[in-house]
XYZ file of C-alpha atoms in Angstrom:
572
model
C 20.856 185.511 154.273
C 21.485 187.803 157.205
C 24.559 189.867 156.798
C 23.162 190.447 153.763
C 20.495 192.364 155.208
C 22.792 194.037 157.475
C 25.339 194.990 154.930
C 22.325 196.471 153.464
C 22.059 199.280 156.003
C 26.385 199.256 156.707
C 27.882 198.590 153.457
C 29.356 201.795 152.685
C 31.312 202.206 156.748
C 31.764 198.479 156.837
C 34.129 197.760 153.410
C 35.613 200.929 153.893
C 36.863 199.713 157.791
C 38.056 196.343 156.400
C 40.226 197.582 154.726
C 42.197 199.821 158.039
C 41.658 196.048 159.664
C 44.777 194.343 160.965
C 46.043 191.220 160.704
C 46.221 190.295 164.643
C 42.765 191.843 165.743
C 41.069 190.130 168.447
C 37.418 189.620 169.391
C 35.766 188.325 172.587
C 32.287 188.309 173.514
C 31.323 189.370 176.985
C 27.773 189.578 178.855
C 26.999 192.897 180.674
C 23.974 192.512 183.597
C 21.149 195.773 183.519
C 20.193 197.133 186.510
C 17.010 195.575 185.679
C 18.388 191.754 185.610
C 18.591 191.550 182.033
C 21.777 190.507 180.397
C 23.047 191.831 177.130
C 25.221 190.655 174.163
C 28.538 193.117 173.509
C 31.636 191.989 171.539
C 35.287 193.702 172.042
C 36.888 193.893 169.156
C 40.717 195.350 169.093
C 44.767 194.384 168.042
C 45.966 191.639 170.209
C 46.459 191.701 173.139
C 43.784 193.781 174.165
C 45.165 196.543 176.340
C 43.273 200.071 177.732
C 42.666 201.958 175.248
C 40.279 204.721 173.813
C 36.688 202.644 173.261
C 34.121 202.908 170.160
C 30.647 202.270 171.594
C 28.255 201.250 169.287
C 24.884 200.007 170.395
C 22.853 198.186 167.472
C 19.501 196.454 167.396
C 20.948 194.146 163.436
C 22.801 191.649 166.125
C 26.485 190.195 166.088
C 28.850 191.797 163.093
C 26.679 194.876 162.673
C 29.701 197.419 163.686
C 30.074 199.957 160.893
C 33.303 201.603 161.988
C 36.894 200.777 162.754
C 38.992 203.684 163.598
C 42.166 201.982 163.546
C 44.583 199.877 165.578
C 44.652 202.663 168.233
C 40.735 202.128 169.550
C 39.119 199.179 171.211
C 35.693 198.896 169.518
C 32.540 197.452 171.736
C 29.511 196.393 170.204
C 26.551 196.207 171.805
C 23.639 193.894 170.955
C 20.481 196.188 172.139
C 17.957 194.295 174.484
C 15.165 192.273 172.881
C 17.394 191.935 169.903
C 20.401 189.736 168.424
C 21.797 187.473 171.262
C 20.574 190.204 174.297
C 18.090 189.059 176.644
C 14.847 191.201 177.400
C 12.236 192.594 175.183
C 12.531 195.465 172.376
C 11.240 198.652 173.667
C 11.770 200.475 170.279
C 14.896 202.575 171.637
C 12.724 203.668 174.406
C 13.680 204.218 177.902
C 14.920 201.070 179.164
C 17.024 201.043 176.025
C 17.995 204.107 176.912
C 19.217 203.587 180.870
C 20.561 200.102 179.210
C 23.067 202.854 177.134
C 23.536 204.894 180.344
C 24.374 201.832 182.394
C 26.450 199.527 179.544
C 28.614 203.120 179.462
C 29.793 203.196 183.076
C 30.363 199.626 182.799
C 33.082 199.965 179.711
C 34.728 202.768 181.507
C 35.702 200.730 183.963
C 37.174 197.629 181.973
C 40.888 196.389 182.129
C 40.511 196.789 178.311
C 39.258 200.587 178.326
C 41.839 203.674 179.305
C 38.791 205.724 180.155
C 37.826 207.454 177.151
C 34.820 206.514 175.316
C 33.334 207.622 171.876
C 30.143 206.844 170.553
C 29.302 205.564 166.870
C 25.998 205.506 165.133
C 24.341 204.616 162.143
C 20.998 204.305 161.881
C 19.348 202.517 164.608
C 22.338 202.540 166.222
C 22.529 206.618 165.866
C 19.004 207.175 166.664
C 19.111 205.170 170.386
C 22.252 207.944 171.131
C 20.160 210.493 170.079
C 17.315 209.070 172.185
C 19.846 209.169 174.963
C 21.656 212.403 175.046
C 19.292 213.612 177.929
C 21.068 211.227 180.073
C 24.651 211.245 181.552
C 26.674 209.459 179.555
C 29.616 208.368 181.792
C 33.328 208.839 180.404
C 32.176 209.913 176.607
C 33.975 212.795 175.385
C 32.003 212.410 171.440
C 30.194 210.983 168.668
C 29.348 210.005 165.177
C 26.771 209.941 164.438
C 25.300 208.452 160.532
C 21.739 209.286 158.987
C 19.773 208.155 162.180
C 16.074 209.859 163.951
C 15.970 213.253 165.683
C 12.141 212.333 166.408
C 11.708 209.196 165.260
C 8.130 210.148 164.581
C 9.040 213.134 162.198
C 12.123 211.835 161.108
C 11.105 208.243 159.531
C 7.835 206.572 160.999
C 5.007 208.625 160.912
C 6.488 212.192 158.849
C 3.625 214.443 158.236
C 1.596 212.653 160.271
C 1.769 210.146 157.721
C 2.374 205.934 158.726
C 5.949 205.367 157.043
C 4.409 201.611 156.435
C 7.466 200.006 154.369
C 10.200 201.363 155.940
C 8.917 200.681 159.126
C 8.485 196.849 158.100
C 11.812 196.398 156.608
C 13.281 198.244 160.131
C 11.609 195.553 161.975
C 12.583 192.633 159.445
C 16.022 193.937 159.729
C 16.113 193.536 163.553
C 13.684 190.484 163.019
C 16.127 188.907 160.812
C 19.610 189.161 163.367
C 17.764 187.611 166.456
C 16.091 184.604 165.133
C 19.376 183.921 163.615
C 20.749 183.898 166.548
C 18.524 182.260 168.515
C 20.997 178.969 169.359
C 22.766 181.474 171.950
C 19.007 181.334 173.607
C 18.904 177.381 174.212
C 19.741 178.281 177.978
C 16.780 180.732 178.277
C 13.918 179.608 175.864
C 12.059 181.691 177.652
C 13.731 184.670 176.353
C 13.423 184.013 172.610
C 9.295 184.332 172.978
C 10.481 187.868 174.813
C 12.423 188.756 172.256
C 10.062 188.155 169.175
C 6.807 189.735 171.502
C 9.472 192.936 171.946
C 9.633 193.576 167.995
C 5.781 192.472 167.467
C 4.853 194.627 169.815
C 6.657 197.650 168.974
C 5.573 197.375 165.561
C 2.220 197.289 166.519
C 2.519 199.957 169.094
C 3.697 202.103 165.817
C 1.036 201.634 163.742
C -1.588 202.267 166.640
C -0.076 205.762 167.683
C -0.665 207.489 164.890
C -0.486 211.287 166.627
C 2.599 212.164 168.638
C 2.087 210.815 172.291
C 4.620 210.905 174.834
C 5.344 207.214 173.280
C 6.975 208.866 170.758
C 8.147 211.608 172.420
C 10.225 209.097 174.730
C 11.537 208.332 170.863
C 13.534 211.133 170.467
C 15.919 213.874 171.539
C 14.862 215.007 174.725
C 17.653 217.568 175.963
C 21.244 217.622 175.997
C 23.724 216.764 179.867
C 27.066 215.916 177.612
C 27.906 218.632 175.748
C 29.296 215.934 173.365
C 31.273 217.415 170.035
C 29.317 215.156 167.507
C 30.381 214.613 163.866
C 26.607 214.181 161.926
C 26.384 212.770 158.687
C 23.946 211.960 155.943
C 22.375 212.689 152.430
C 19.792 214.427 150.815
C 18.268 211.802 149.554
C 19.082 209.313 152.613
C 15.504 207.864 154.511
C 16.308 209.659 157.504
C 17.693 213.048 156.255
C 16.342 215.492 158.207
C 17.776 214.012 161.545
C 20.998 215.233 160.936
C 19.762 218.657 160.360
C 17.464 218.367 163.202
C 20.179 217.301 165.605
C 23.188 219.372 163.710
C 20.512 222.208 164.721
C 20.271 221.418 168.462
C 23.745 220.487 169.132
C 26.314 223.192 167.147
C 26.808 224.901 170.105
C 28.982 221.989 171.198
C 31.318 221.966 168.406
C 29.348 219.889 166.096
C 30.116 219.272 162.441
C 27.734 218.194 159.448
C 28.825 216.659 156.351
C 25.715 216.102 154.020
C 27.240 213.507 151.650
C 25.081 210.259 152.503
C 24.327 207.549 154.401
C 21.738 204.391 154.086
C 22.324 205.426 149.639
C 24.781 205.004 148.157
C 28.358 207.144 148.199
C 28.670 209.144 145.363
C 31.287 207.578 143.579
C 35.003 209.342 144.062
C 33.856 209.893 148.059
C 34.477 207.966 151.506
C 31.210 208.222 152.413
C 32.743 210.764 155.296
C 34.952 207.823 156.466
C 38.409 209.484 156.964
C 36.384 212.179 158.365
C 34.668 210.725 160.801
C 38.038 208.702 161.714
C 40.157 212.009 162.419
C 36.998 213.038 164.474
C 37.779 209.877 167.176
C 41.353 210.504 166.312
C 41.105 214.406 167.646
C 38.361 214.052 170.516
C 39.731 210.660 171.780
C 43.932 210.822 171.001
C 44.037 214.602 171.461
C 45.607 215.083 168.190
C 46.303 218.069 166.825
C 44.795 217.182 163.031
C 42.899 220.795 162.278
C 39.588 218.934 162.179
C 37.798 221.100 164.284
C 39.021 223.848 162.067
C 37.675 222.380 159.095
C 34.018 223.971 158.186
C 31.248 223.421 160.675
C 29.060 222.285 157.601
C 30.046 220.184 154.652
C 27.481 220.058 151.273
C 27.351 217.308 148.832
C 24.941 219.091 146.010
C 22.994 216.797 143.149
C 23.475 218.252 139.622
C 20.452 217.070 138.782
C 19.047 214.190 139.682
C 19.898 211.570 142.240
C 21.305 208.311 139.496
C 23.867 211.151 138.899
C 24.980 212.427 142.144
C 25.401 208.771 143.065
C 27.669 208.637 139.591
C 29.676 211.271 141.220
C 28.802 214.230 139.466
C 28.147 216.519 142.345
C 28.587 220.017 143.780
C 30.700 220.482 146.250
C 29.718 223.743 148.942
C 30.721 224.454 152.504
C 29.465 226.703 155.228
C 29.710 227.990 158.799
C 25.675 227.006 159.504
C 23.049 225.431 158.457
C 21.005 226.631 156.914
C 24.142 227.956 154.961
C 24.334 231.470 156.290
C 22.519 234.273 153.281
C 19.781 231.775 152.425
C 17.314 233.338 151.423
C 13.910 231.693 150.263
C 11.885 232.682 147.149
C 8.596 232.742 147.026
C 6.689 230.993 144.288
C 2.562 231.836 143.406
C 1.256 228.788 142.081
C -0.347 230.029 139.139
C -3.251 228.404 136.981
C -1.190 229.414 133.749
C -0.870 226.802 131.331
C 2.684 226.000 130.796
C 2.696 223.828 128.398
C 5.988 221.779 129.557
C 4.148 219.406 131.850
C 2.079 215.583 131.022
C -0.361 216.576 134.175
C -3.760 217.116 134.972
C -3.457 220.845 135.118
C 0.041 221.815 133.933
C 0.289 225.083 135.765
C 3.355 227.841 136.193
C 5.521 228.932 139.323
C 5.266 232.807 139.122
C 7.573 234.893 140.978
C 4.608 237.309 141.428
C 0.776 236.063 142.670
C -2.222 236.052 139.209
C -4.514 237.894 139.778
C -7.338 235.743 139.013
C -7.496 232.133 140.721
C -8.661 228.805 139.991
C -9.457 225.749 141.547
C -7.036 222.773 140.255
C -8.385 219.113 140.445
C -6.748 216.245 140.804
C -7.356 212.659 141.917
C -6.616 210.789 145.866
C -4.748 207.971 144.248
C -1.638 205.857 145.788
C 1.903 207.673 144.027
C 4.172 205.720 142.220
C 6.722 205.505 145.587
C 9.750 204.942 143.512
C 9.352 208.383 141.733
C 7.887 210.666 144.270
C 8.907 208.488 147.545
C 12.650 210.029 147.347
C 13.688 208.966 150.778
C 12.791 205.594 150.731
C 13.499 204.775 147.231
C 17.323 205.946 147.872
C 17.228 203.342 150.754
C 16.622 199.938 148.273
C 18.896 201.951 145.847
C 21.958 200.432 147.251
C 20.156 197.536 147.020
C 20.251 197.078 143.610
C 18.098 199.087 142.520
C 19.761 201.932 141.133
C 20.463 199.320 138.463
C 17.304 198.728 137.323
C 16.156 202.373 137.427
C 19.213 203.050 135.250
C 17.556 200.822 132.624
C 14.855 201.755 132.958
C 14.955 205.295 134.127
C 11.173 206.163 133.927
C 10.541 204.640 137.489
C 12.278 206.910 139.222
C 11.643 210.256 137.341
C 8.427 211.652 136.764
C 6.983 210.258 133.644
C 4.855 207.516 135.096
C 3.853 209.861 138.037
C 2.844 213.347 137.327
C -0.091 212.373 134.608
C -2.515 212.281 137.824
C -1.241 215.214 139.470
C -1.057 218.381 139.359
C 2.633 220.736 138.347
C 3.660 224.293 138.317
C 6.515 224.741 136.501
C 9.332 227.802 136.134
C 10.112 229.185 132.977
C 13.713 228.437 131.545
C 16.705 229.872 133.954
C 18.936 232.059 132.474
C 21.737 231.192 134.462
C 22.478 228.176 137.594
C 20.699 228.418 140.588
C 21.811 226.698 143.345
C 19.446 225.630 146.527
C 20.286 224.327 149.496
C 17.977 224.245 152.425
C 14.125 222.935 154.089
C 11.547 224.544 151.685
C 7.435 224.663 152.347
C 4.280 224.640 150.040
C 1.699 226.993 151.599
C -1.493 224.862 150.013
C -5.009 226.229 149.818
C -6.669 222.792 150.326
C -10.024 221.126 150.137
C -10.639 217.468 150.583
C -13.927 214.761 149.739
C -12.162 211.636 151.503
C -10.880 211.938 155.260
C -7.804 211.888 156.326
C -5.714 212.325 152.825
C -1.812 212.354 152.154
C -0.844 215.389 150.201
C 2.902 214.478 148.806
C 4.672 217.344 147.223
C 7.746 217.062 145.350
C 10.677 219.383 143.802
C 12.331 218.589 140.592
C 14.978 219.240 138.066
C 13.501 219.590 134.753
C 16.385 218.769 131.921
C 16.006 220.729 128.704
C 14.964 217.417 127.306
C 11.579 217.894 129.668
C 11.589 214.802 131.824
C 11.353 215.878 135.888
C 13.801 214.468 137.590
C 12.739 214.382 141.323
C 15.005 215.742 144.039
C 13.146 216.842 147.356
C 9.821 215.268 149.286
C 7.615 217.141 151.784
C 4.531 214.947 152.712
C 1.281 216.087 155.414
C -2.084 214.110 156.301
C -4.661 216.811 156.116
C -5.364 215.637 160.086
C -2.652 218.399 161.333
C -3.337 221.569 159.342
C -1.704 223.266 162.423
C 2.048 224.117 162.973
C 4.429 225.161 166.075
C 5.042 228.949 164.978
C 8.532 228.956 167.744
C 9.636 225.845 166.638
C 9.731 226.849 163.218
C 12.356 227.865 161.118
C 10.986 231.534 159.887
C 13.340 234.045 157.400
C 12.095 237.468 157.034
C 8.928 236.564 159.104
C 8.060 233.522 156.436
C 7.642 230.430 157.684
C 10.139 228.178 155.288
C 10.729 224.916 157.715
C 7.146 224.571 159.442
C 7.481 222.583 162.643
C 3.802 220.479 162.186
C 1.829 220.335 165.162
C 0.823 216.171 165.532
C -0.284 215.880 168.643
C -4.604 216.566 167.511
C -5.709 214.585 164.355
C -8.504 217.683 163.366
C -10.146 216.094 160.102
C -10.645 218.036 157.692
C -13.769 219.420 157.100
C -15.220 217.570 153.472
C -15.274 219.869 149.987
C -14.142 223.115 152.344
C -10.737 225.431 151.796
C -8.462 224.823 154.746
C -4.461 226.423 154.571
C -1.547 223.990 155.712
C 2.126 224.690 155.408
C 3.791 221.475 153.800
C 6.818 220.109 155.190
C 9.824 219.866 152.348
C 13.026 217.572 153.940
C 16.019 219.684 152.706
C 16.573 220.312 149.263
C 20.195 220.192 147.793
C 20.508 220.417 143.939
C 21.887 222.754 140.963
C 18.962 223.667 138.231
C 20.830 224.901 135.442
C 20.862 227.427 133.329
C 18.286 225.938 130.418
C 16.966 224.116 133.307
C 13.743 224.389 134.669
C 11.906 223.679 138.430
C 9.027 222.383 138.660
C 6.431 221.667 141.738
C 4.019 218.094 142.579
C 1.079 217.841 143.823
C 0.021 214.491 144.229
C -0.948 211.327 146.153
C 0.394 209.641 148.614
C 3.695 207.111 147.968
C 2.449 203.243 147.717
C 4.977 203.152 150.610
C 2.151 204.802 153.002
C -0.634 204.143 154.527
C -3.074 204.543 152.090
C -5.821 207.487 152.180
C -9.562 207.102 151.448
C -10.066 207.874 147.720
C -10.926 211.496 146.756
C -10.715 214.066 144.638
C -8.565 217.058 145.978
C -8.699 220.248 145.038
C -6.256 222.952 145.254
C -6.303 227.036 145.033
C -4.466 228.317 142.424
C -3.004 232.018 142.336
C -4.577 235.429 143.791
C -2.591 237.560 146.213
C -2.996 235.184 148.748
C -3.114 231.732 147.039
C -0.567 228.590 147.073
C 3.172 229.406 146.947
C 6.201 227.398 147.004
C 8.947 228.988 149.474
C 12.180 228.058 147.930
C 15.277 228.039 149.474
C 18.172 229.659 147.592
C 21.618 230.498 148.350
C 24.186 233.359 148.491
C 25.760 233.782 144.943
C 22.354 232.671 143.252
C 19.977 234.885 141.948
C 16.067 232.834 141.093
C 14.547 236.443 140.142
C 17.695 237.153 137.748
C 17.571 233.773 136.731
C 14.127 233.328 135.737
C 14.277 237.370 133.815
C 12.993 238.970 136.978
C 13.868 242.286 138.019
C 15.872 242.034 141.322
């Protein structure tokens, strides 16, 4: 059972790396003692004999056998079980300062071992990638490069409390995935029975800390990027539908001057059919930066995108659009303002059936919807992609209404464009500006973007969320274009409960969209209650002000070569 759980997180890279494993490969367990006396379990593997080679190191909380890459016989591979997890002693600190110091100390030790030639590379996937992002402010001895797949740049924003809303189900799932191998490897603690209690306290304590700390305080700040002391060229791999997709985009933007690249193809979600999930590029990255092989990887486009072509299910089946660029967001991207218009579109089965318009209408309307939990499998795309690769996709293929917006739409508001006259490529972060009033304290508001096919089915392709306790943004850290805030960087350090019944202005950050909206399709924005996978809000009624010269609107990213105005029949 433990291997099945770990495999759900690392399925793609593990299965691909298995084909490169050598028959003569051997492994050995070694323990490393940190400066505070804690013993960490490590496992070294490589081709026999274990001679000095470049070493690829991965720090994992998922126990033995959880290394997520095999880069070939030219390397040795070192798996380090994070303190308080697996068979490592100490207390799990949720990838905080003590774990970060462990990273630094373990790398210094590994660099001097007889099986190391002094060149280290870092590999990370999910929690192991988070560990590295969190540790980059420390000088990491002998490290020359890294490949980080998925993982959060800021644990608070990118996974556990996005938009100031507790992401309950994924948070509990992560703790279960850490706790299961720790329990399974408890036989290794027979010589130190109290260490099992220490591990349990650490894992449970981390969960309680995350549950109680709803604002972005110093505890959360210590579990995110705090600077870069290493200037490493890093290959970042993610997917538009990934549960931690935001982290790779933010990481690339912060570290691109060090020669980093970004591949957006997949991570926790299933890789599109016909692709290798970026595995070949990951190996080439290590080969170039650790072995000095002139394979041209550094001259490849810095940003490679695999865009959906209408919905996630078709994307996983292999239907996608390829796009390369020199930066993220793609240079030349424009954000088209679309007004939330109360005029009926005649296309949606929602409370209001409104329109997305190129020009704001002169009249306004107050449009209300019930503050009820929304259907997670439809409105919570990043979380549903996490379980898709574990078998849920087979169910939704048979019952597509679970992941399209058919069941979720009637409980919320919608705003829909006219049919597109030509294809529109969209990739980038987005923002929904809402004039909103609520009747319940701390309301979670969800914004979902859908690609509406000609048969009227709305397929969700991007999600944003925001607690009404956090109306402010840090404009200096927000992404702006033409003076507009197109990716708001929310302020979550202090709660400001909404005055009940009074209108207030909010900017809802949508995680990056990556989709081709084809001719004949429509773009739809849904405003619904918080996903049922998140901490529920109190029941109530939410009211959006639509229309008017300063009414609510959607800032939609449009790639160079596409023209949304012309696609909607407007003037350029």
